[in-house]
């Protein structure tokens, strides 16, 4: 399998624009955008008049701007709320501003407006340009989804404007035939429990998970989507004109035999992409893993496979579905929040989130109490019947996440005890990752750090008070994407020589289609819900793969996978390193077999003694994962899928304590589809901290138009 130099213009530009610029910004020209610029106050403290401050702010602007007769480029001078100003600048002009004495920071302005399922926009997908347009929104591609079924008739599965499935399609509709259409072209059930209970309607989703993931991958455009009045806007999947083939394999559990049967059927039916948001609790050897086995065969048939990386992070080695032929997808947040702020009696405020935002909840301060005030740690988790020892009536109650108790159940206990509202604090491992729910009473879910400070305030005064300020939907988290706490981390235990997960995608608080109304409005057919997990990030990348397959129908699964991995960026909207749940930089983990065991995977007779073998690191993979005890050299073969007469020069960001040499350091392609090979030698050098076990870096090939990046992970023996 070749790694590919990715020369698909629109896809590269989409991802680079997404990370560099974020959402579309107002008051901009084609070459400039509006920045919020923070500066130090003037050295002369007597400059406190409006004109003096404005003059100070103007001194940061390049002289050519201030002397220009065009529309003023300084939009606002802030006099009270911050020391700084807003200005419309090009990137070159911003660089000039940054060099001035007194400059602190600058970022693109955030946009606050009502919008839902904004992950297509977050990923840089626009209706009129780029990959969406060039792929015709995934037209003609069939995405197979293995999950809990589907909700026919939901607006997300409308076939308005869609063409019939391609002639190769051989699948069938096993429910009421009128429920299928040009969007929902196949529905089949492989879950025996569902068949037994529901008969002909066995594929109808009674859990919601399958409906949510299917609409994330390929849901149609739906106007006025929202959840309890929040995140309102137009919902769509990543590949809205792709066809969907649904394979129900799960009820409360998902049996491996059902999964293999569904994979078998999907290959026969003619799907192009498989989206599998399922997995075991722990990684298994590939020969002992049904999904790995089934998807290896699918890959050989030219089917691209995307799988969830698992939800047992942030523990090292928690990644699942890590076979090299699978795109293993971790989870990040997006730049949208549904804000609910905990305000304390001492004036402190802590931003949190909540889907349920009652309009009639008063901002008046109420008594605040900690559920564990009686000294029993188990009561702090607000389990059923735990709030009996203290009078919580009319109070805001601080509860802790964990204890094996569902978050919604904690709110039910607070409500049962007469509490007026709940502040739910994360546990330590969840850090700043806030996966929100539809609670039964006014609630805000806050970080672990915020929870500790709220708890300290409670113990600091005899009469602690608090309230919750519900602020609705906000777009503009410049830190995004942040790796979530639950996202499965590497290294891959069955295959440490392959760096996993391959990529992260939006997986925290994702709005998508849902079978049931959340507010008992049973007349509504346009129902949506917000869910979190790598189950949500996986279909995002399934949709991206469908777009690429539609644009490049002859690309192999390996080519599509390499294109996705090598074009993804490693910086946030704020152009800083992507961070994890602790808001510290995330590492690349965030992001021999017997004959018979290999035969299980390959599906044919194998004699390892008669077959040449290579180390895992020698697989032609878009990343490097190296156990370094002595100098090691690896080779990679890349293919130019773009224009002829193009050249790439290598640059290296070497891991600490490692010398990296690349030969040759320049690749020249005289024609399209030409292959070239390069080698990389890793050698250990002195490291300041000899206790460090893992270090990371990357190498990238840079042309006049494109940057192709390969992550590097080094483990020291």
PDB file of C-alpha atoms in Angstrom, residues 57-68 73 85 87-90 92-98 100:
ATOM      1  CA  UNK A  57      -3.628  51.934  19.991  1.00  0.00           C
ATOM      2  CA  UNK A  58      -3.063  53.620  16.620  1.00  0.00           C
ATOM      3  CA  UNK A  59       0.667  53.467  17.233  1.00  0.00           C
ATOM      4  CA  UNK A  60       0.515  49.674  16.803  1.00  0.00           C
ATOM      5  CA  UNK A  61      -0.934  49.914  13.314  1.00  0.00           C
ATOM      6  CA  UNK A  62       1.393  49.902  10.284  1.00  0.00           C
ATOM      7  CA  UNK A  63       1.811  53.511   9.010  1.00  0.00           C
ATOM      8  CA  UNK A  64       0.603  52.610   5.516  1.00  0.00           C
ATOM      9  CA  UNK A  65      -2.741  51.560   6.986  1.00  0.00           C
ATOM     10  CA  UNK A  66      -3.263  54.677   9.040  1.00  0.00           C
ATOM     11  CA  UNK A  67      -2.427  56.944   6.103  1.00  0.00           C
ATOM     12  CA  UNK A  68      -4.716  55.105   3.717  1.00  0.00           C
ATOM     13  CA  UNK A  73      -9.071  49.517   9.344  1.00  0.00           C
ATOM     14  CA  UNK A  85      -8.497  47.128  19.874  1.00  0.00           C
ATOM     15  CA  UNK A  87      -8.647  45.896  13.468  1.00  0.00           C
ATOM     16  CA  UNK A  88      -8.994  44.496   9.981  1.00  0.00           C
ATOM     17  CA  UNK A  89      -5.569  43.229   8.858  1.00  0.00           C
ATOM     18  CA  UNK A  90      -3.869  40.994   6.376  1.00  0.00           C
ATOM     19  CA  UNK A  92       1.484  40.434   6.699  1.00  0.00           C
ATOM     20  CA  UNK A  93       0.068  43.460   8.508  1.00  0.00           C
ATOM     21  CA  UNK A  94      -0.607  41.377  11.597  1.00  0.00           C
ATOM     22  CA  UNK A  95       3.040  40.282  11.637  1.00  0.00           C
ATOM     23  CA  UNK A  96       4.060  43.952  11.663  1.00  0.00           C
ATOM     24  CA  UNK A  97       1.717  44.635  14.591  1.00  0.00           C
ATOM     25  CA  UNK A  98       3.109  41.674  16.537  1.00  0.00           C
ATOM     26  CA  UNK A 100       5.609  46.354  18.232  1.00  0.00           C
TER      27      UNK A 100
END
